[in-house]
């Protein structure tokens, strides 16, 4: 058993502790201000009296001062760092401007490429017309008169003299001149235009019918029924024959315009051709210039975009797709390529609103699947006929 009054001999009472030195008195408040939350090891070192304790205080004080000075130096570097950041931001802005200018340069190069394609197309079309003109002149050599004069005593050819003397020549000549001047080939529109020229109220008048039938019998025009139409019974299509083109030259001293039917019939069904011609009529009425039909644009040397109609208005070129049938298996690639060609501004002319909704759903699904940016502008024949103008509706766009 221990003595209840036992006290360890190595325990110093507070009264027995030596008085703190002057150095400790000066250091202790400073270090407490610099190190407000010392750890247990620091407190033990500081509590030691004598040189060891003072040395520990001095060491920790110096370390705290060095830390404080380092923070001060870092604070002094802040303006320098801000200037460095500002210079780096300026360099980033310059790089962004450079990238933007390069993108603009690429877009301008694409525009120049399209312009070259357009010039090539125009030259090919001009060459084709010249070849057709040469072939026609070789087949039917004629001597052009300075001006058509009905009082001429000698006609340009025997058959021309006989035709001029025949009953109904004026109406028949009006038909041939109309076809050669305009290139139109759809009988309903031909009848309407002739009624306007001859002052008839009814395009179905018998005089126009007789003129068409007589010109066909004389071999001046060729008539065939379209295999399919837009609404109702397919219309009859009328072409100038080689003889009819020669008659036009004798009547006007001009080369006849290429038929709208020849322009499209080589790569379209009758139904699609008739819809394209109707669309072209509305576009022209709205101030668009028709540049091309079915022109091929090569995107990367392999993939191609072939819009049905290329137009221009206010120096802005637009590409228009004309649709009259539902979904086709090969159309996915068409929407992707058309989106790339038009930079996402896609215009689609449909025969009906039912088809317009079907086409919208189809194109939207394909373009969204490939994460493409686009705006799908759609109109339809029914609406254009009702308002007598084209109204484009943005039915879908990328999310």
Coordinates of C-alpha atoms in Angstrom, one line a residue:
X1 CA 0.0 0.0 0.0
X2 CA 1.2 3.5 -0.9
X3 CA 1.5 6.3 1.6
X4 CA -1.6 8.6 0.9
X5 CA 0.6 11.7 1.3
X6 CA 3.2 10.5 -1.3
X7 CA 4.3 13.1 -3.9
X8 CA 6.6 12.2 -6.8
X9 CA 10.0 13.8 -6.4
X10 CA 10.4 14.9 -10.0
X11 CA 7.2 17.0 -10.0
X12 CA 7.9 20.7 -9.8
X13 CA 5.4 23.0 -8.3
X14 CA 4.5 26.2 -10.1
X15 CA 6.1 28.2 -7.4
X16 CA 9.2 26.3 -7.9
X17 CA 9.4 27.0 -11.7
X18 CA 12.2 29.4 -12.7
X19 CA 11.1 32.9 -13.9
X20 CA 10.8 33.2 -17.7
X21 CA 13.7 35.0 -19.3
X22 CA 13.4 38.4 -21.0
X23 CA 13.9 36.7 -24.4
X24 CA 11.1 34.3 -23.8
X25 CA 8.8 37.2 -22.7
X26 CA 9.5 39.0 -26.0
X27 CA 9.2 35.9 -28.3
X28 CA 6.1 34.3 -26.8
X29 CA 3.5 37.0 -27.8
X30 CA 5.0 37.2 -31.3
X31 CA 4.9 33.5 -31.9
X32 CA 1.3 33.2 -30.5
X33 CA 0.2 35.8 -33.1
X34 CA 1.9 34.0 -35.9
X35 CA 1.0 30.5 -34.9
X36 CA -2.5 30.7 -33.4
X37 CA -3.1 27.0 -33.4
X38 CA 0.2 25.2 -32.5
X39 CA 0.3 21.4 -32.4
X40 CA 1.0 19.4 -29.2
X41 CA 4.7 18.9 -30.1
X42 CA 5.2 22.6 -30.5
X43 CA 3.6 23.4 -27.2
X44 CA 5.8 20.8 -25.4
X45 CA 9.0 22.3 -27.0
X46 CA 7.9 25.8 -26.1
X47 CA 7.2 24.8 -22.5
X48 CA 10.8 23.7 -21.9
X49 CA 12.7 26.3 -19.8
X50 CA 16.2 27.2 -20.5
X51 CA 18.1 27.5 -23.7
X52 CA 16.3 24.5 -25.4
X53 CA 12.9 26.1 -25.0
X54 CA 14.0 29.4 -26.2
X55 CA 15.8 27.9 -29.2
X56 CA 12.6 26.0 -30.0
X57 CA 10.6 29.3 -29.8
X58 CA 13.1 31.1 -32.0
X59 CA 13.2 28.2 -34.6
X60 CA 9.4 28.1 -34.9
X61 CA 9.2 31.9 -35.0
X62 CA 11.7 32.1 -37.8
X63 CA 9.8 29.5 -39.8
X64 CA 6.5 31.3 -39.3
X65 CA 8.2 34.6 -40.4
X66 CA 9.6 32.9 -43.5
X67 CA 6.1 31.5 -44.3
X68 CA 4.6 35.0 -43.9
X69 CA 7.3 36.5 -46.2
X70 CA 6.6 33.8 -48.8
X71 CA 2.9 34.6 -48.8
X72 CA 3.8 38.3 -49.1
X73 CA 6.0 37.6 -52.1
X74 CA 3.2 35.5 -53.7
X75 CA 0.8 38.4 -53.2
X76 CA 3.3 40.8 -54.9
X77 CA 3.4 38.4 -57.9
X78 CA -0.4 38.5 -58.4
X79 CA -0.2 41.5 -60.8
X80 CA 2.5 39.8 -62.7
X81 CA 0.5 36.6 -62.9
X82 CA -2.6 38.6 -64.0
X83 CA -0.5 40.2 -66.8
X84 CA 0.6 36.7 -67.9
X85 CA -3.0 35.5 -68.0
X86 CA -4.0 38.5 -70.0
X87 CA -1.3 37.9 -72.5
X88 CA -2.3 34.2 -72.8
X89 CA -6.0 35.2 -73.3
X90 CA -4.9 37.7 -76.0
X91 CA -2.9 34.9 -77.7
X92 CA -6.0 32.6 -77.5
X93 CA -8.1 35.3 -79.0
X94 CA -5.6 35.7 -81.9
X95 CA -5.7 31.9 -82.5
X96 CA -9.5 31.9 -82.5
X97 CA -9.5 34.8 -85.1
X98 CA -7.0 32.9 -87.2
X99 CA -9.2 29.8 -87.1
X100 CA -12.2 31.9 -88.0
X101 CA -10.4 33.5 -90.9
X102 CA -9.3 30.1 -92.1
X103 CA -12.9 28.8 -92.0
X104 CA -14.1 31.8 -93.9
X105 CA -11.4 31.1 -96.5
X106 CA -12.5 27.5 -96.8
X107 CA -16.1 28.7 -97.3
X108 CA -15.0 31.2 -99.9
X109 CA -13.1 28.4 -101.7
X110 CA -16.2 26.3 -101.7
X111 CA -18.1 29.2 -103.1
X112 CA -15.5 29.6 -105.9
X113 CA -15.7 25.9 -106.6
X114 CA -19.5 26.1 -106.9
X115 CA -19.1 29.0 -109.3
X116 CA -16.7 27.0 -111.4
X117 CA -19.2 24.1 -111.5
X118 CA -21.9 26.5 -112.6
X119 CA -19.7 28.0 -115.3
X120 CA -18.9 24.4 -116.5
X121 CA -22.6 23.5 -116.5
X122 CA -23.4 26.7 -118.5
X123 CA -20.7 25.9 -121.0
X124 CA -21.9 22.3 -121.4
X125 CA -25.4 23.5 -121.9
X126 CA -24.3 26.1 -124.5
X127 CA -22.2 23.4 -126.3
X128 CA -25.2 21.0 -126.3
X129 CA -27.4 23.8 -127.8
X130 CA -24.8 24.6 -130.4
X131 CA -24.5 20.9 -131.4
X132 CA -28.3 20.6 -131.6
X133 CA -28.4 23.8 -133.7
X134 CA -25.7 22.5 -136.1
X135 CA -27.5 19.2 -136.4
X136 CA -30.8 20.9 -137.2
X137 CA -29.2 23.2 -139.8
X138 CA -27.5 20.2 -141.5
X139 CA -30.9 18.4 -141.6
X140 CA -32.9 21.4 -142.7
X141 CA -30.7 24.0 -144.4
X142 CA -32.7 27.3 -144.6
X143 CA -32.0 30.8 -145.8
X144 CA -32.9 33.3 -143.1
X145 CA -34.8 36.4 -144.2
X146 CA -34.0 39.7 -142.5
X147 CA -37.5 40.0 -141.2
X148 CA -40.8 38.1 -141.7
X149 CA -43.0 40.0 -144.2
X150 CA -46.4 38.5 -145.0
X151 CA -46.4 40.4 -148.3
X152 CA -43.4 38.5 -149.7
X153 CA -44.2 37.2 -153.2
X154 CA -41.7 34.3 -152.8
X155 CA -41.9 32.1 -149.6
X156 CA -38.8 30.7 -148.0
X157 CA -39.8 27.1 -148.9
X158 CA -42.6 25.5 -150.9
X159 CA -44.3 24.0 -147.9
X160 CA -44.0 27.3 -146.0
X161 CA -45.8 29.1 -148.9
X162 CA -48.5 26.4 -148.9
X163 CA -48.9 26.7 -145.1
X164 CA -49.1 30.5 -145.1
X165 CA -51.9 30.3 -147.6
X166 CA -53.9 27.7 -145.7
X167 CA -56.9 28.5 -143.5
X168 CA -56.1 29.0 -139.8
X169 CA -52.4 30.0 -140.5
X170 CA -52.4 32.8 -138.0
X171 CA -53.6 30.7 -135.0
X172 CA -51.2 27.9 -136.0
X173 CA -48.3 30.3 -136.4
X174 CA -49.2 31.7 -132.9
X175 CA -48.8 28.2 -131.5
X176 CA -45.4 27.5 -133.2
X177 CA -44.1 31.0 -132.1
X178 CA -45.3 30.4 -128.5
X179 CA -43.6 27.0 -128.3
X180 CA -40.4 28.4 -129.8
X181 CA -40.4 31.6 -127.6
X182 CA -41.1 30.0 -124.3
X183 CA -40.2 26.3 -124.5
X184 CA -43.3 25.3 -122.6
X185 CA -44.7 21.8 -123.5
X186 CA -47.7 21.2 -121.2
X187 CA -50.9 21.4 -123.2
X188 CA -53.0 23.0 -120.4
X189 CA -50.6 25.9 -120.1
X190 CA -50.1 26.2 -123.8
X191 CA -53.9 26.5 -124.2
X192 CA -54.0 29.2 -121.5
X193 CA -51.1 31.2 -123.0
X194 CA -52.7 31.0 -126.5
X195 CA -56.0 32.2 -125.2
X196 CA -54.2 35.2 -123.7
X197 CA -52.4 35.9 -127.0
X198 CA -55.5 35.5 -129.2
X199 CA -58.0 37.2 -126.9
X200 CA -60.1 34.1 -126.1
X201 CA -61.8 33.8 -122.8
X202 CA -61.9 30.0 -122.8
X203 CA -58.6 28.1 -123.3
X204 CA -60.6 25.1 -124.5
X205 CA -62.1 26.9 -127.5
X206 CA -62.3 24.9 -130.7
X207 CA -60.1 27.3 -132.6
X208 CA -57.1 26.4 -130.3
X209 CA -58.0 22.7 -130.6
X210 CA -58.1 22.9 -134.4
X211 CA -54.7 24.7 -134.5
X212 CA -53.1 22.1 -132.3
X213 CA -54.5 19.2 -134.3
X214 CA -53.6 20.8 -137.7
X215 CA -50.0 21.5 -136.6
X216 CA -49.7 17.9 -135.5
X217 CA -51.0 16.7 -139.0
X218 CA -48.5 19.0 -140.7
X219 CA -45.7 17.5 -138.7
X220 CA -44.8 20.7 -136.9
X221 CA -45.5 19.4 -133.5
X222 CA -45.4 16.0 -131.8
X223 CA -48.0 15.2 -129.1
X224 CA -47.9 12.4 -126.5
X225 CA -49.8 11.7 -123.3
X226 CA -47.9 11.8 -120.1
X227 CA -47.6 8.5 -118.3
X228 CA -48.7 10.0 -115.1
X229 CA -49.9 13.4 -113.8
X230 CA -50.2 15.4 -110.6
X231 CA -53.9 15.5 -110.0
X232 CA -56.5 13.8 -112.2
X233 CA -55.9 12.8 -115.8
X234 CA -52.3 13.0 -117.1
X235 CA -51.9 16.0 -119.5
X236 CA -50.7 15.8 -123.1
X237 CA -47.2 17.0 -123.8
X238 CA -46.3 18.9 -127.0
X239 CA -42.9 19.2 -128.7
X240 CA -41.7 21.1 -131.7
X241 CA -40.5 18.7 -134.3
X242 CA -37.4 19.5 -136.4
X243 CA -39.8 20.8 -139.1
X244 CA -41.6 22.9 -136.5
X245 CA -38.2 24.3 -135.3
X246 CA -37.4 25.2 -138.9
X247 CA -40.9 26.9 -139.2
X248 CA -40.2 28.9 -136.1
X249 CA -36.9 30.2 -137.5
X250 CA -38.7 31.2 -140.7
X251 CA -41.4 33.0 -138.7
X252 CA -39.1 34.8 -136.3
X253 CA -35.5 34.6 -137.6
X254 CA -34.6 33.4 -134.1
X255 CA -33.4 30.0 -132.8
X256 CA -36.2 28.3 -130.8
X257 CA -35.8 27.9 -127.0
X258 CA -35.1 24.3 -125.8
X259 CA -38.3 22.7 -124.6
X260 CA -38.8 22.4 -120.9
X261 CA -39.7 18.8 -121.5
X262 CA -36.4 18.0 -123.1
X263 CA -34.6 19.7 -120.2
X264 CA -36.0 17.3 -117.6
X265 CA -37.4 14.2 -119.4
X266 CA -34.0 12.5 -119.7
X267 CA -33.6 11.9 -115.9
X268 CA -37.2 12.1 -114.5
X269 CA -40.5 10.3 -114.7
X270 CA -43.3 12.2 -116.3
X271 CA -44.9 12.8 -112.9
X272 CA -41.7 14.1 -111.3
X273 CA -41.0 16.2 -114.4
X274 CA -44.5 17.8 -114.3
X275 CA -44.1 18.6 -110.6
X276 CA -40.7 20.1 -111.2
X277 CA -42.1 22.3 -113.9
X278 CA -45.0 23.4 -111.7
X279 CA -42.4 24.3 -108.9
X280 CA -40.3 26.2 -111.4
X281 CA -43.3 28.2 -112.4
X282 CA -44.0 29.3 -108.8
X283 CA -40.3 30.0 -108.2
X284 CA -40.0 32.2 -111.3
X285 CA -43.2 34.0 -110.2
X286 CA -41.6 34.7 -106.8
X287 CA -38.5 36.2 -108.4
X288 CA -36.1 33.2 -108.4
X289 CA -33.8 32.6 -111.3
X290 CA -33.6 29.0 -112.3
X291 CA -29.9 28.0 -112.7
X292 CA -30.0 24.2 -113.1
X293 CA -32.0 21.0 -112.9
X294 CA -30.4 17.9 -111.3
X295 CA -26.9 19.4 -111.2
X296 CA -24.3 17.1 -109.6
X297 CA -22.2 18.6 -106.7
X298 CA -19.2 16.5 -105.8
X299 CA -18.6 16.7 -102.0
X300 CA -15.4 14.7 -101.6
X301 CA -14.7 13.2 -104.9
X302 CA -17.0 10.2 -104.2
X303 CA -20.2 11.4 -102.5
X304 CA -22.6 13.5 -104.6
X305 CA -25.5 15.8 -103.8
X306 CA -28.0 16.2 -106.7
X307 CA -30.7 18.7 -105.8
X308 CA -33.7 18.8 -108.3
X309 CA -33.6 22.6 -108.8
X310 CA -30.9 25.2 -108.2
X311 CA -32.1 28.8 -108.0
X312 CA -30.8 32.2 -107.2
X313 CA -32.4 35.3 -105.7
X314 CA -30.7 38.4 -104.3
X315 CA -27.3 36.8 -105.0
X316 CA -28.3 33.9 -102.7
X317 CA -28.1 30.4 -104.2
X318 CA -30.6 27.8 -102.9
X319 CA -31.0 24.1 -103.6
X320 CA -34.5 22.7 -103.7
X321 CA -35.5 19.0 -103.5
X322 CA -38.8 18.1 -105.2
X323 CA -40.6 15.0 -103.8
X324 CA -43.8 13.3 -104.9
X325 CA -43.3 9.8 -103.5
X326 CA -42.9 8.3 -100.0
X327 CA -39.9 6.7 -98.3
X328 CA -37.2 5.1 -100.4
X329 CA -34.3 3.0 -99.1
X330 CA -31.6 4.9 -100.9
X331 CA -32.8 8.3 -99.6
X332 CA -30.8 8.3 -96.4
X333 CA -27.6 9.2 -98.1
X334 CA -29.4 11.9 -100.1
X335 CA -30.5 13.8 -97.0
X336 CA -27.0 13.6 -95.5
X337 CA -25.3 14.9 -98.7
X338 CA -27.9 17.6 -99.2
X339 CA -27.5 18.8 -95.6
X340 CA -23.7 19.1 -96.2
X341 CA -24.2 20.9 -99.6
X342 CA -26.6 23.4 -98.2
X343 CA -24.9 24.0 -94.8
X344 CA -28.1 22.6 -93.1
X345 CA -30.6 24.9 -94.9
X346 CA -32.7 22.3 -96.7
X347 CA -35.7 23.2 -98.9
X348 CA -38.2 20.5 -99.9
X349 CA -41.2 21.0 -102.2
X350 CA -43.8 18.2 -101.8
X351 CA -46.9 17.3 -103.9
X352 CA -49.1 17.1 -100.8
X353 CA -49.1 17.9 -97.1
X354 CA -49.5 14.3 -96.2
X355 CA -46.2 13.6 -98.1
X356 CA -44.6 16.7 -96.6
X357 CA -45.2 15.3 -93.1
X358 CA -43.8 11.9 -94.1
X359 CA -40.7 13.4 -95.7
X360 CA -40.2 15.6 -92.6
X361 CA -40.2 12.6 -90.3
X362 CA -37.9 10.7 -92.6
X363 CA -35.3 13.4 -93.0
X364 CA -35.4 14.5 -89.3
X365 CA -34.8 10.9 -88.1
X366 CA -31.8 10.5 -90.5
X367 CA -30.2 13.8 -89.8
X368 CA -30.6 13.5 -86.0
X369 CA -29.1 10.0 -86.1
X370 CA -26.0 11.5 -87.7
X371 CA -25.9 14.5 -85.3
X372 CA -26.1 17.0 -88.2
X373 CA -27.1 20.7 -87.8
X374 CA -30.1 21.5 -90.1
X375 CA -33.3 23.4 -90.7
X376 CA -35.9 21.7 -92.8
X377 CA -38.0 24.2 -94.8
X378 CA -41.0 22.6 -96.5
X379 CA -43.9 23.6 -98.7
X380 CA -46.4 21.8 -100.9
X381 CA -48.2 22.2 -104.2
X382 CA -51.6 22.3 -102.7
X383 CA -50.7 25.3 -100.5
X384 CA -48.9 27.1 -103.4
X385 CA -51.9 26.8 -105.7
X386 CA -54.2 28.0 -103.0
X387 CA -52.1 31.2 -102.2
X388 CA -50.6 31.5 -105.7
X389 CA -47.1 31.8 -104.2
X390 CA -44.6 29.8 -102.2
X391 CA -44.7 29.8 -98.4
X392 CA -41.7 28.0 -96.8
X393 CA -42.5 26.5 -93.4
X394 CA -39.6 25.5 -91.1
X395 CA -41.1 22.1 -90.0
X396 CA -38.0 20.7 -88.3
X397 CA -34.5 21.7 -87.0
X398 CA -31.7 20.2 -85.1
X399 CA -32.1 20.1 -81.3

